[in-house]
PDB file of C-alpha atoms in Angstrom:
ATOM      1  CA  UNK A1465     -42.553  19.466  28.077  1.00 50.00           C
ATOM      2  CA  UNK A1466     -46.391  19.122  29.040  1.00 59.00           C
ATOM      3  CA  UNK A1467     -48.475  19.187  26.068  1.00 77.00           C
ATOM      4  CA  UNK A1468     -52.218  19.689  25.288  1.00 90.00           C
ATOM      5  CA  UNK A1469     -53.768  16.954  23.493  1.00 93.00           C
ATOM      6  CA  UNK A1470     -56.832  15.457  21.931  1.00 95.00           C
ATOM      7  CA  UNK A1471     -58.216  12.118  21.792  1.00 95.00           C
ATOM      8  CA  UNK A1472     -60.398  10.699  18.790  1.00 97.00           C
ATOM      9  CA  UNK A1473     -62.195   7.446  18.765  1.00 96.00           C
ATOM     10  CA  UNK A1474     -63.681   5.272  16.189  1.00 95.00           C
ATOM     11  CA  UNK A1475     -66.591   3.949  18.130  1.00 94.00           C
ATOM     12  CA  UNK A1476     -68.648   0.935  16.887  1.00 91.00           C
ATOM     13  CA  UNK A1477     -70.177  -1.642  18.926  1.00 88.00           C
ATOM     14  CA  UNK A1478     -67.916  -1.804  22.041  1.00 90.00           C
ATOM     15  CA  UNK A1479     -67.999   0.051  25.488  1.00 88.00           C
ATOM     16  CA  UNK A1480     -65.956   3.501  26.110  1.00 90.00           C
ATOM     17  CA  UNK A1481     -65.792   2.569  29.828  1.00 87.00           C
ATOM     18  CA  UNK A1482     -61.875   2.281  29.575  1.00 88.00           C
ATOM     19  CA  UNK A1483     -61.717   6.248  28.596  1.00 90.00           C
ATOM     20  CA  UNK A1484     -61.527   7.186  32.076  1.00 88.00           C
ATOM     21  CA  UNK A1485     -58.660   5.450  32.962  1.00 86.00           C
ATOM     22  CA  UNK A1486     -56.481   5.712  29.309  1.00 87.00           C
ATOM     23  CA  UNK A1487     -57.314   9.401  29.889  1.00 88.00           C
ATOM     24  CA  UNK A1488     -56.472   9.836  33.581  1.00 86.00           C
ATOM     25  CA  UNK A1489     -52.499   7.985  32.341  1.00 84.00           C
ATOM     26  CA  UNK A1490     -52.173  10.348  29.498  1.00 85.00           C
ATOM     27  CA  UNK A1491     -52.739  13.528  32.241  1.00 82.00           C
ATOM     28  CA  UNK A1492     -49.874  11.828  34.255  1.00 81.00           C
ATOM     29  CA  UNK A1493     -47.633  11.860  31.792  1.00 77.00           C
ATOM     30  CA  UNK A1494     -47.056  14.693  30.142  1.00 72.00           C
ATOM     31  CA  UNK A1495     -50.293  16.104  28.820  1.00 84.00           C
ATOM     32  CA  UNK A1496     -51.214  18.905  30.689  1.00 82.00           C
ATOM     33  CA  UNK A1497     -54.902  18.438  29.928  1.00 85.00           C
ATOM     34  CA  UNK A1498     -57.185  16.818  27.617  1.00 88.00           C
ATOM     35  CA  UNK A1499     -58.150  19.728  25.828  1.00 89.00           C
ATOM     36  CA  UNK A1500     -61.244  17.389  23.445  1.00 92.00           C
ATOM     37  CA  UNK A1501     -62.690  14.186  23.217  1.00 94.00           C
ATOM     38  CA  UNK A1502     -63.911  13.052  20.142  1.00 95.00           C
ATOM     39  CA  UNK A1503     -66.018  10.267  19.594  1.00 95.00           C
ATOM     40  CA  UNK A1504     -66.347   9.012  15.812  1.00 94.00           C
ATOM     41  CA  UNK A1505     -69.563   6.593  15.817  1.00 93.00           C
ATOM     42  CA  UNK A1506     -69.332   4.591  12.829  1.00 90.00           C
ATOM     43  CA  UNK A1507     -71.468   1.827  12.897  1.00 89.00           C
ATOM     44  CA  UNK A1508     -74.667   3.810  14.127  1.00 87.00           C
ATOM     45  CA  UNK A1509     -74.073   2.529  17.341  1.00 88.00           C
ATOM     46  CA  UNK A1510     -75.823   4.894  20.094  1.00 87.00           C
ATOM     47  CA  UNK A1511     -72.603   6.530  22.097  1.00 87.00           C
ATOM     48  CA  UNK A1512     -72.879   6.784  25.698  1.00 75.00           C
ATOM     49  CA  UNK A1513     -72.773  10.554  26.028  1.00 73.00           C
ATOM     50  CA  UNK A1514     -73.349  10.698  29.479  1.00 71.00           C
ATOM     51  CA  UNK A1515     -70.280   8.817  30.931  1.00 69.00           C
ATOM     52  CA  UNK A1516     -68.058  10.893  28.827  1.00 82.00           C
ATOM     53  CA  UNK A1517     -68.967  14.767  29.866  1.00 76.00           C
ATOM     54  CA  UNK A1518     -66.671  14.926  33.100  1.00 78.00           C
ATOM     55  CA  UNK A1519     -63.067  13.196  31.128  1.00 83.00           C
ATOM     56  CA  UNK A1520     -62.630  16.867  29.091  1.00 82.00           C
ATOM     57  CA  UNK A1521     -62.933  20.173  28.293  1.00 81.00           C
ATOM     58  CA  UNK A1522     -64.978  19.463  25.383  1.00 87.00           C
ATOM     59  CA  UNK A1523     -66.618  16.436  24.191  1.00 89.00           C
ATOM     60  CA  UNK A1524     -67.861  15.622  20.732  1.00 91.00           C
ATOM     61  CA  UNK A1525     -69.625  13.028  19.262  1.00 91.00           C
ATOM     62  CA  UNK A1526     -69.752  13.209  15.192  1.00 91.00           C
ATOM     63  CA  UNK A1527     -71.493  10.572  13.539  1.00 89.00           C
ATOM     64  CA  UNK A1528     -69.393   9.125  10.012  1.00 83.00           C
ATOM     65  CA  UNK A1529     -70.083   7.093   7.163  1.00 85.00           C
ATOM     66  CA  UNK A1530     -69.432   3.888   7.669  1.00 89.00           C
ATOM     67  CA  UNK A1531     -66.602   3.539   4.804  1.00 92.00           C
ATOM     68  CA  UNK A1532     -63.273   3.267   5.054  1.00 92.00           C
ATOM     69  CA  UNK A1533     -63.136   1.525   8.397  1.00 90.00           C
ATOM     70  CA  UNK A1534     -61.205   3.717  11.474  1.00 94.00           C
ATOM     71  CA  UNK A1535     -58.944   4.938   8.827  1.00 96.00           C
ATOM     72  CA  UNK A1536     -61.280   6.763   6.805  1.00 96.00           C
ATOM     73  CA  UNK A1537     -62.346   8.493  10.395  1.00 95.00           C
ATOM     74  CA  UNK A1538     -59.189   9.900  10.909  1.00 97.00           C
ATOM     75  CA  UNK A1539     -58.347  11.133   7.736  1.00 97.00           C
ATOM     76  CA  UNK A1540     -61.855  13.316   8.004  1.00 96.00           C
ATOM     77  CA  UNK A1541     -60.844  14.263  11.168  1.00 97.00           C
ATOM     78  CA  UNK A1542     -57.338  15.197  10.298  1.00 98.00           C
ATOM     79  CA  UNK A1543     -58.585  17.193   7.269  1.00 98.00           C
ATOM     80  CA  UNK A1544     -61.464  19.105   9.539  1.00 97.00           C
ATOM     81  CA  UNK A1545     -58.778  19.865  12.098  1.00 97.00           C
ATOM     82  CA  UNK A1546     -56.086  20.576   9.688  1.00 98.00           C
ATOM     83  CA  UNK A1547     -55.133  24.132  11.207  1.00 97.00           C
ATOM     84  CA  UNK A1548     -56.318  23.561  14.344  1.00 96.00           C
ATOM     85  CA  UNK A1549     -54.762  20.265  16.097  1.00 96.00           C
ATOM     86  CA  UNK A1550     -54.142  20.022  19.003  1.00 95.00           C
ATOM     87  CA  UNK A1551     -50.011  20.060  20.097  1.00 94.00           C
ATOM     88  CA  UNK A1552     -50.841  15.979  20.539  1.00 94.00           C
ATOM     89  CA  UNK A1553     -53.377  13.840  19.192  1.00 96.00           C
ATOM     90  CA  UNK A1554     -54.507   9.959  19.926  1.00 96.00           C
ATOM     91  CA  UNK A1555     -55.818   8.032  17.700  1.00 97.00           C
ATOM     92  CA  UNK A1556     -57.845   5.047  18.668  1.00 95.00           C
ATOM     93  CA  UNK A1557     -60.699   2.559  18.451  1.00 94.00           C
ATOM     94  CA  UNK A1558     -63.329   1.295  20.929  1.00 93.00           C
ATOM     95  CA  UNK A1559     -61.188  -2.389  20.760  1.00 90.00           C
ATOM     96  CA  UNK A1560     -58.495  -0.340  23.137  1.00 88.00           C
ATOM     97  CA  UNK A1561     -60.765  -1.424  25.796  1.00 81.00           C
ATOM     98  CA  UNK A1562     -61.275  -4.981  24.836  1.00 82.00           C
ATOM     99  CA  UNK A1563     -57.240  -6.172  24.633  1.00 73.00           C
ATOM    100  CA  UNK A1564     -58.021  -9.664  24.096  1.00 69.00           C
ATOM    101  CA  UNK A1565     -59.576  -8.701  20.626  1.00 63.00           C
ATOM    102  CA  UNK A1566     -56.276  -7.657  19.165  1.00 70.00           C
ATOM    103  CA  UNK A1567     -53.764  -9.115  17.468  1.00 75.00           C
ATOM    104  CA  UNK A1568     -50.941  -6.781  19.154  1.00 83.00           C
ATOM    105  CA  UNK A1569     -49.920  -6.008  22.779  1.00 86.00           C
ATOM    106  CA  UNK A1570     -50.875  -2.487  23.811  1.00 89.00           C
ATOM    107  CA  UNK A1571     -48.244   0.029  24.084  1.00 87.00           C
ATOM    108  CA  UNK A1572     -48.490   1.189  28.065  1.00 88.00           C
ATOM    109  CA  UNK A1573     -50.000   4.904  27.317  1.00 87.00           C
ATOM    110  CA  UNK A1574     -47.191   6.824  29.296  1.00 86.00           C
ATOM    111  CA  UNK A1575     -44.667   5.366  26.595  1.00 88.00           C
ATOM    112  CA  UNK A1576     -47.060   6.067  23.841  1.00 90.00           C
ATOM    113  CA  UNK A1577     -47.506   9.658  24.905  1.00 88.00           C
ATOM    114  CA  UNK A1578     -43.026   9.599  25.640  1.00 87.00           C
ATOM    115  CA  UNK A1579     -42.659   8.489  21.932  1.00 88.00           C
ATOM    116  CA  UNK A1580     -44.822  10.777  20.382  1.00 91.00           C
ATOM    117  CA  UNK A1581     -43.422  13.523  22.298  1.00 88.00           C
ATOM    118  CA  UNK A1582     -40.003  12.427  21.607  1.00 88.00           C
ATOM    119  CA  UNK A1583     -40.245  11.902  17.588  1.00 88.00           C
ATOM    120  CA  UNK A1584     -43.547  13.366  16.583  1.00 92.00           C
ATOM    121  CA  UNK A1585     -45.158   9.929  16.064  1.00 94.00           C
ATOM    122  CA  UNK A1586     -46.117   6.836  18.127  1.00 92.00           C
ATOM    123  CA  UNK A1587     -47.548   3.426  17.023  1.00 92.00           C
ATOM    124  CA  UNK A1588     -49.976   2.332  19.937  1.00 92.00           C
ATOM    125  CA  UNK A1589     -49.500  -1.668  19.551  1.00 90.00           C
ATOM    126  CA  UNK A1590     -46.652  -3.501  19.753  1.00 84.00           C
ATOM    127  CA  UNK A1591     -46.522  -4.686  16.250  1.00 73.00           C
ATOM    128  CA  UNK A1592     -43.858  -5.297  13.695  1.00 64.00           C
ATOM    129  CA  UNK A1593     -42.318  -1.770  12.623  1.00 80.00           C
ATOM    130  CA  UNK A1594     -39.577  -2.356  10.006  1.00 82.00           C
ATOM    131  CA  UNK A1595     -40.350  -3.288   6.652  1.00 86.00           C
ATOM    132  CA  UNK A1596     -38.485  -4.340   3.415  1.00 86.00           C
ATOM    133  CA  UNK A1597     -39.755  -1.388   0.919  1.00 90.00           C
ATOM    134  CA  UNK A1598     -39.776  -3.563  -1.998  1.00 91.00           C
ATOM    135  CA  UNK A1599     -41.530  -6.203  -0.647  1.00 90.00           C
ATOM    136  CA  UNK A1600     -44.193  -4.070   1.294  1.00 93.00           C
ATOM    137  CA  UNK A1601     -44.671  -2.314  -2.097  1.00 94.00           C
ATOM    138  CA  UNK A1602     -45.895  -5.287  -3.520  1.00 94.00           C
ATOM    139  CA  UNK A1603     -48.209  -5.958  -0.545  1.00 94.00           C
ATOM    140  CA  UNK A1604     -51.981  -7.202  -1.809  1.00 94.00           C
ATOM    141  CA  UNK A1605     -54.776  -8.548  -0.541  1.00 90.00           C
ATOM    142  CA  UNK A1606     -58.110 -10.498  -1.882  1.00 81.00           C
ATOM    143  CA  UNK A1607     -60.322 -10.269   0.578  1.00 73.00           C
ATOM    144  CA  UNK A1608     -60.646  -9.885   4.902  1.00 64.00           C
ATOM    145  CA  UNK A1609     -62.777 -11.890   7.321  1.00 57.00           C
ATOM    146  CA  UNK A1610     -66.065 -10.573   8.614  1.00 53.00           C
ATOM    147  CA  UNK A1611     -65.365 -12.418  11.905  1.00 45.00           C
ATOM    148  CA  UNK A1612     -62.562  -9.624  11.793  1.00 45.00           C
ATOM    149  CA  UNK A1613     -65.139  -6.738  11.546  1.00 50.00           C
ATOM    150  CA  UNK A1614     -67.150  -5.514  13.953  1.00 49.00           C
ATOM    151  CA  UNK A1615     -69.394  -3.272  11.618  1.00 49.00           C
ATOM    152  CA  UNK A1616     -71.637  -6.203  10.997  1.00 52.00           C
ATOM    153  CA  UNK A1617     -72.356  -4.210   7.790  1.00 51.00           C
ATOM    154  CA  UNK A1618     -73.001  -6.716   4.758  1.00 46.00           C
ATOM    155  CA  UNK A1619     -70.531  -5.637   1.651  1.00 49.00           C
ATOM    156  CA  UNK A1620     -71.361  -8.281  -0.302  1.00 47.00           C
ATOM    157  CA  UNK A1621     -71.589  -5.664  -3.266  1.00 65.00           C
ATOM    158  CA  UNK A1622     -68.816  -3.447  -2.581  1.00 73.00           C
ATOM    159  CA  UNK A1623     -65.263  -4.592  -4.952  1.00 87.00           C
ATOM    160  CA  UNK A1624     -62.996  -5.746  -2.110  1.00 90.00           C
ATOM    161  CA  UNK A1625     -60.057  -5.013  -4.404  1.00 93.00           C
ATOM    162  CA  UNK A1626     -58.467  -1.966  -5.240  1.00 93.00           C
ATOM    163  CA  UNK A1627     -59.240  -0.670  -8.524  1.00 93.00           C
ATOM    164  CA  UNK A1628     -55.049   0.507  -8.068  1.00 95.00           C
ATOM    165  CA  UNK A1629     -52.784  -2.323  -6.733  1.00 93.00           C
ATOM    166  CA  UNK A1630     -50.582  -3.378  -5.227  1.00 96.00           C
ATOM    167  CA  UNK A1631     -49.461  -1.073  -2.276  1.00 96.00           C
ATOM    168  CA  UNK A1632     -46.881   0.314  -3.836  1.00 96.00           C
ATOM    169  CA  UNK A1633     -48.856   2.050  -7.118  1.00 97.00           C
ATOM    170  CA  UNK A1634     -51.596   2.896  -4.598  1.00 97.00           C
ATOM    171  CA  UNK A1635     -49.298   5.172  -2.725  1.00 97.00           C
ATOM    172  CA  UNK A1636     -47.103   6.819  -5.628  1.00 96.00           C
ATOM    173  CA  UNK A1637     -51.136   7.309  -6.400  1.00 97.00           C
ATOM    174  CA  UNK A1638     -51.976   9.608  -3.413  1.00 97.00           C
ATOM    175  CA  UNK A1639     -48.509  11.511  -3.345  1.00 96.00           C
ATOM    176  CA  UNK A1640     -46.458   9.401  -1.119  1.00 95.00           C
ATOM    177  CA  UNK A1641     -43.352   8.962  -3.582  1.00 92.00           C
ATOM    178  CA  UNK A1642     -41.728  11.724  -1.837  1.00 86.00           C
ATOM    179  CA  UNK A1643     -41.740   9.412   1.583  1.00 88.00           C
ATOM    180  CA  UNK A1644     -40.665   5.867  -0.633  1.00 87.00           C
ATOM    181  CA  UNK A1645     -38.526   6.698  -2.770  1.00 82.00           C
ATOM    182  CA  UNK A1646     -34.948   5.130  -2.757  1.00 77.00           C
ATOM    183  CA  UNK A1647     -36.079   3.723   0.986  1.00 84.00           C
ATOM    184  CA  UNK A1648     -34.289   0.446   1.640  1.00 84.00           C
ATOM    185  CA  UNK A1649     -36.325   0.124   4.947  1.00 85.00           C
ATOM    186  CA  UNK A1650     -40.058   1.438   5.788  1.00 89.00           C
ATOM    187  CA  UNK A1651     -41.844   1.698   8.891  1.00 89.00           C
ATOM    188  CA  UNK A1652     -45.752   0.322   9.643  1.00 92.00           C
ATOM    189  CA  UNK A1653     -48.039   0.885  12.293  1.00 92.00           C
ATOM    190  CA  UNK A1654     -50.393  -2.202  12.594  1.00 91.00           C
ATOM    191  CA  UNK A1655     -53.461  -2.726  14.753  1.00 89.00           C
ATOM    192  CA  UNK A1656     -55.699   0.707  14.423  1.00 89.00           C
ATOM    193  CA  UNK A1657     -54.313   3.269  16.882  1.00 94.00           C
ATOM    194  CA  UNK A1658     -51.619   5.932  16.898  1.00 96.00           C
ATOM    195  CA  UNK A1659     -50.469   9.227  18.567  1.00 95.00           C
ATOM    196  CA  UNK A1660     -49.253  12.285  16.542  1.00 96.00           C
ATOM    197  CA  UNK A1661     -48.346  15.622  17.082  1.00 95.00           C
ATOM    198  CA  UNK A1662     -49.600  18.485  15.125  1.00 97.00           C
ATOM    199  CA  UNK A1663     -46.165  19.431  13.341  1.00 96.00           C
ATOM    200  CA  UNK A1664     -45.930  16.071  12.386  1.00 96.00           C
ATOM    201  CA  UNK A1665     -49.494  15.583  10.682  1.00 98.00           C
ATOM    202  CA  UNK A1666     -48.578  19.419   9.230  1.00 97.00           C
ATOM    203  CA  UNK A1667     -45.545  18.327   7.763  1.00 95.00           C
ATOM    204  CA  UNK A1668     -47.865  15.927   5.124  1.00 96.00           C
ATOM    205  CA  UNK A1669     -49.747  18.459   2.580  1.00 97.00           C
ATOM    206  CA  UNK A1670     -53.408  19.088   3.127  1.00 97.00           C
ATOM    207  CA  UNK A1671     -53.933  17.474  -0.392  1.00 97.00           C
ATOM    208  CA  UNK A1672     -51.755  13.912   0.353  1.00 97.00           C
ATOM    209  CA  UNK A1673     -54.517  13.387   3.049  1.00 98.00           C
ATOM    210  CA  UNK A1674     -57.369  13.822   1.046  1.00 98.00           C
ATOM    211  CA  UNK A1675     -56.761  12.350  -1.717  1.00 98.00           C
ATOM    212  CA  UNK A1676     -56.234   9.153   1.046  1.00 98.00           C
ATOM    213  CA  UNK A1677     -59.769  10.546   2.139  1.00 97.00           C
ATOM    214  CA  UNK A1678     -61.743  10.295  -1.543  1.00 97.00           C
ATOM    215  CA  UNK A1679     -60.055   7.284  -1.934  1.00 97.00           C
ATOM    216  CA  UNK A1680     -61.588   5.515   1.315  1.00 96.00           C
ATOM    217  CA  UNK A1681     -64.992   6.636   0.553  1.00 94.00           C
ATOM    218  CA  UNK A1682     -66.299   3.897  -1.721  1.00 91.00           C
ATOM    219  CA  UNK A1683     -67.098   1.315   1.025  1.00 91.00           C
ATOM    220  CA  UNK A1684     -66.706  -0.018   4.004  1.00 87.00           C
ATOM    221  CA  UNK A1685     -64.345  -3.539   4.092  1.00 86.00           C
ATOM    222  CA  UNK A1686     -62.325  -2.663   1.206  1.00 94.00           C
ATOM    223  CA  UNK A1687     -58.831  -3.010   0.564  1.00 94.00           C
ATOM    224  CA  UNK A1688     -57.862   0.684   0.298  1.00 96.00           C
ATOM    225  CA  UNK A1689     -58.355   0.720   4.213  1.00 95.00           C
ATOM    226  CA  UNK A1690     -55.291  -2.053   4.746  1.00 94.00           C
ATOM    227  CA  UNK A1691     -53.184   0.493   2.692  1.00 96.00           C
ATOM    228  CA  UNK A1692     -54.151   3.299   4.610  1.00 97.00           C
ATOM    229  CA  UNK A1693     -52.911   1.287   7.631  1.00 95.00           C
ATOM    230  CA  UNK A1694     -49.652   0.997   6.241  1.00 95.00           C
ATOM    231  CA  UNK A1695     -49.161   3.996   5.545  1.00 97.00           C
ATOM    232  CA  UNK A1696     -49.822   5.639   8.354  1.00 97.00           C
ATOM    233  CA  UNK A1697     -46.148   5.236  10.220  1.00 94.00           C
ATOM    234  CA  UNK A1698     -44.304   6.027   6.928  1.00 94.00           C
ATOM    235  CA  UNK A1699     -46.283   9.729   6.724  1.00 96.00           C
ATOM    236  CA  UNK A1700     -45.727  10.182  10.350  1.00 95.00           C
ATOM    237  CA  UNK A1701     -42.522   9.076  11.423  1.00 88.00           C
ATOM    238  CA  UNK A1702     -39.738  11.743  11.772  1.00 82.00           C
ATOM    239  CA  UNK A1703     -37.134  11.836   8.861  1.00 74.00           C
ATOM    240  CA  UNK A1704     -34.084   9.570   9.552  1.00 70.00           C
ATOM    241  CA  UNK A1705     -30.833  10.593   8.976  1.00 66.00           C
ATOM    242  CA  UNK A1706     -28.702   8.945   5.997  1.00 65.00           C
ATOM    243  CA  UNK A1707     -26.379   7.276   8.900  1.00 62.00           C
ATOM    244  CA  UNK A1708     -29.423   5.889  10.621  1.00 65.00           C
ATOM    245  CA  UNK A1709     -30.548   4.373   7.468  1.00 66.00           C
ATOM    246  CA  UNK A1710     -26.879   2.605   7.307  1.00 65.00           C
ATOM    247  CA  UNK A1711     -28.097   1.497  10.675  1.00 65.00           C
ATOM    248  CA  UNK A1712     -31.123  -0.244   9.348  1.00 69.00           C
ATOM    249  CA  UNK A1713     -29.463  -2.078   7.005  1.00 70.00           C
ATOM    250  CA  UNK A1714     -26.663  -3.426   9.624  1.00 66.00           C
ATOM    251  CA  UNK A1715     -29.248  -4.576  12.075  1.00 63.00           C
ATOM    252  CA  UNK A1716     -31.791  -6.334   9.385  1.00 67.00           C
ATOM    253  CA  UNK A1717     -28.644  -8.122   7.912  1.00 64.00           C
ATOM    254  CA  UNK A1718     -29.343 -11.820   7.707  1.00 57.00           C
ATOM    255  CA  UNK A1719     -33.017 -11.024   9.363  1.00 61.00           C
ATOM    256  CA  UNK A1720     -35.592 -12.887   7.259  1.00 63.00           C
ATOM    257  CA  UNK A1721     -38.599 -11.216   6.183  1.00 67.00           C
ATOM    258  CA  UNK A1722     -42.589 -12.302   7.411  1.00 69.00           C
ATOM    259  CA  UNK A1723     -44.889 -12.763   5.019  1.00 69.00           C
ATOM    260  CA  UNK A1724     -48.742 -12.175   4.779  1.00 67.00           C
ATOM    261  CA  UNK A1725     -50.297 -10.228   6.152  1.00 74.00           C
ATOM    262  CA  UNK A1726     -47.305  -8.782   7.483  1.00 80.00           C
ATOM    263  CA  UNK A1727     -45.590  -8.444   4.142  1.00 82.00           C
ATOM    264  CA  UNK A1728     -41.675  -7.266   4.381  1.00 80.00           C
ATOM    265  CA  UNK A1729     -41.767  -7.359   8.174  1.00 80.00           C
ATOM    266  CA  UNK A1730     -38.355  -7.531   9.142  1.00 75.00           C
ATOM    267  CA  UNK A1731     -37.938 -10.720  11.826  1.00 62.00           C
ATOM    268  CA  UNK A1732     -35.977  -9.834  15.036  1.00 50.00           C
ATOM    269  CA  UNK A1733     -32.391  -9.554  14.765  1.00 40.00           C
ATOM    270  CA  UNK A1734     -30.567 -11.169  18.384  1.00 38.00           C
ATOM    271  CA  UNK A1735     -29.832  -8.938  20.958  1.00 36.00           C
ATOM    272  CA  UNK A1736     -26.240  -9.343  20.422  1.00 44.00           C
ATOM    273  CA  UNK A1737     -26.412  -8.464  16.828  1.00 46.00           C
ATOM    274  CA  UNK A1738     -28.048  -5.359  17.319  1.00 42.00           C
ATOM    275  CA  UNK A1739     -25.557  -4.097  20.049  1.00 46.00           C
ATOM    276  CA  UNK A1740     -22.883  -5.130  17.624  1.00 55.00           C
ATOM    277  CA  UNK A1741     -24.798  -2.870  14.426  1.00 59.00           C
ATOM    278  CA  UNK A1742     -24.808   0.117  17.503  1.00 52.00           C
ATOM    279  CA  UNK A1743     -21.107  -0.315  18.282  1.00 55.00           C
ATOM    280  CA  UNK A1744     -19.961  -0.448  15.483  1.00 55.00           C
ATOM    281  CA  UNK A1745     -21.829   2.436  13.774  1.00 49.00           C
ATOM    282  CA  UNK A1746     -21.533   4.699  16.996  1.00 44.00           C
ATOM    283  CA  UNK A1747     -24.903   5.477  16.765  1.00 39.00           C
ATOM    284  CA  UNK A1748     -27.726   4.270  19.028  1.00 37.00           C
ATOM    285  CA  UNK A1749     -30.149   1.950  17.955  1.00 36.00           C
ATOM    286  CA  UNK A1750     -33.130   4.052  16.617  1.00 37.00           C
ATOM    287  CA  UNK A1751     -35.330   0.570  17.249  1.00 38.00           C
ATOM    288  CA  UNK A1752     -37.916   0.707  20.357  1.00 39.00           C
ATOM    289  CA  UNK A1753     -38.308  -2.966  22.266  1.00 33.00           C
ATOM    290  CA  UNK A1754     -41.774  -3.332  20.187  1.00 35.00           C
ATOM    291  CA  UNK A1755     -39.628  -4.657  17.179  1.00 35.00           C
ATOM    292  CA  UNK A1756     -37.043  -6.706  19.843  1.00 31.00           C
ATOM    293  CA  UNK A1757     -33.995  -4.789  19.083  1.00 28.00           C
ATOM    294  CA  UNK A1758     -31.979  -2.644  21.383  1.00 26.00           C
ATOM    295  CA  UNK A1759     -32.540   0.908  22.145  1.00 27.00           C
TER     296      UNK A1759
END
C-alpha cells in the first residue's frame, strides 16, 4: 500500500545535494508523497535552505544541541512527533550522500522503504543484524576516534564512559527489559540511519524514549550514543514468533561470534546451512541478504 512519509536528517558538515534523488526513489516506491522534510543541524553548520523548498510539502530546519550525536536527534524528534508521525519515517544523516565515508553498504532505498513497509522497521546499511544477547549485553566501550566524528567539537571534558555500563544495565536502565529478556538472539542496526513506521515507534512507551533522550543529553562523543545505536533495531523490529526464534538458533548453530566493535555479531552461516535450518523447520528464513543468509 502507498504510504505517506517523512524524512529527518542529522545535518553537520556535509552537502544535502543527494536529497533530491533519495527522495525522488522513495516516491517510486511506495510513498505516495513526502509529506515533510526535516533537517536537524547539529553542528551549527548553515543548512542550505534554498535547494531544499521544491523536494516537499513542508520543509523544516530545527537547529539541536550538539549532544548525543544523530541519536540524540531522533529521539527529540520522535518525542516532538510522538502523536503525530507520519505512516513512514526515514531516518538519516548527511554521510548518506558521501558512501565512501561509511563503514556499511547502503541499503538501495526501494528495499529500505519494502522492509519497513513489510515489518514496521528497516535498517538502512547493510550491517551485521543478529546478535548473541549475552554477549551484546556485555558490550563496552572506552573511548571513539575523533577522525570518526565529524562535529569537530572538542570533548576533551565530557566523561566518555557511561556513568551505567555495560550495555546490558544501561538498557534494563531505560525500560528495555521487556524487549531482552529471555532473548537468545537480538537484532542491531549499525551505521546511523533507519526507516520506521508510526505503529512501530508507538508500540515503545512515550517514557522508554525519553528517558533514552535525558540520558543522551550530557555531551556530545559519549558512550551512551553507541548504546542508543544498538538499541535502536531491538525497539523497532516486529515481535518474532517463538518458532522463528527456534529458527535463529538453527541457523547461528556453529556460527562464531565477531567481536569489537561488533560485539555478539553472529558470522554468516553457508548458504546451504541456512536452507537446511528453513527445511527443516518449515518456516522461511526470517534473515534479509544484509546478514548473508537466505530469505
Amino acid at each position: 500500500a502507498e504510504e505517506n512519509a517523512d524524512v529527518v536528517v542529522v545535518h553537520c558538515r556535509r552537502p544535502l545535494s543527494f536529497l533530491a534523488g533519495l527522495l525522488a526513489q522513495l516516491s517510486r516506491q511506495g510513498v505516495r508523497r513526502i509529506r515533510k522534510l526535516v533537517v536537524m543541524s547539529q553542528c551549527g553548520s548553515p543548512v542550505p535552505t534554498s535547494d531544499l523548498r521544491l523536494l516537499a510539502e513542508t520543509v523544516r530546519v530545527r537547529t539541536s544541541r550538539n549532544v548525543g550525536r544523530c541519536d540524540h536527534a531522533w529521539l527529540k524528534y520522535i518525542l516532538d512527533a510522538y502523536d503525530t508521525l507520519a505512516p513512514l519515517t526515514v531516518f538519516i544523516k548527511d554521510s548518506w550522500g558521501t558512501p565512501s565515508q561509511s563503514l556499511f553498504e547502503r541499503l538501495p532505498p526501494e528495499e529500505l522503504v519494502r522492509t519497513a513497509l513489510e515489518q514496521g522497521f528497516g535498517c538502512a546499511y547493510q550491517a551485521p543484524e543478529w546478535h548473541s544477547a549475552p554477549t551484546l549485553r556485555q558490550f563496552t566501550m572506552s573511548g571513539y576516534l575523533k577522525s570518526h566524528d565529524q562535529s569537530g567539537s572538542n570533548q576533551s571534558r565530557a566523561r566518555f564512559r557511561a556513568a551505567i555500563r555495560p550495555w546490558g544495565a544501561w538498557a534494563d536502565l531505560m525500560g528495555m527489559s521487556l524487549w531482552t529478556k529471555e532473548r537468545p538472539f537480538l537484532p542491531v542496526c549499525y551505521g546511523g540511519g533507519f526507516a520506521a513506521t508510526a505503529s512501530a515507534v508507538r508500540a515503545v512507551a512515550r517514557p522508554v524514549w525519553a528517558r533514552m533522550e535525558q540520558s543522551l543529553r550530557r555531551a556530545d562523543n559519549i558512550e551512551e550514543g553507541h548504546y542508543m545505536e544498538r538499541s535502536w533495531a531491538l525497539l523497532l523490529y516486529p515481535r518474532l514468533a517463538p518458532h522463528v526464534w527456534s529458527h535463529l538458533r538453527c541457523v547461528a548453530e556453529g556460527a562464531t561470534e565477531s567481536g569489537f566493535p561488533f560485539a555478539g555479531a553472529l558470522a554468516m552461516c553457508s548458504t546451504a546451512q541456512a536452507a537446511a535450518c528453513s527445511a527443516s523447520s518449515g518456516q522461511r528464513s526470517i534473515m534479509n541478504r544484509t546478514t548473508g543468509w537466505v530469505s
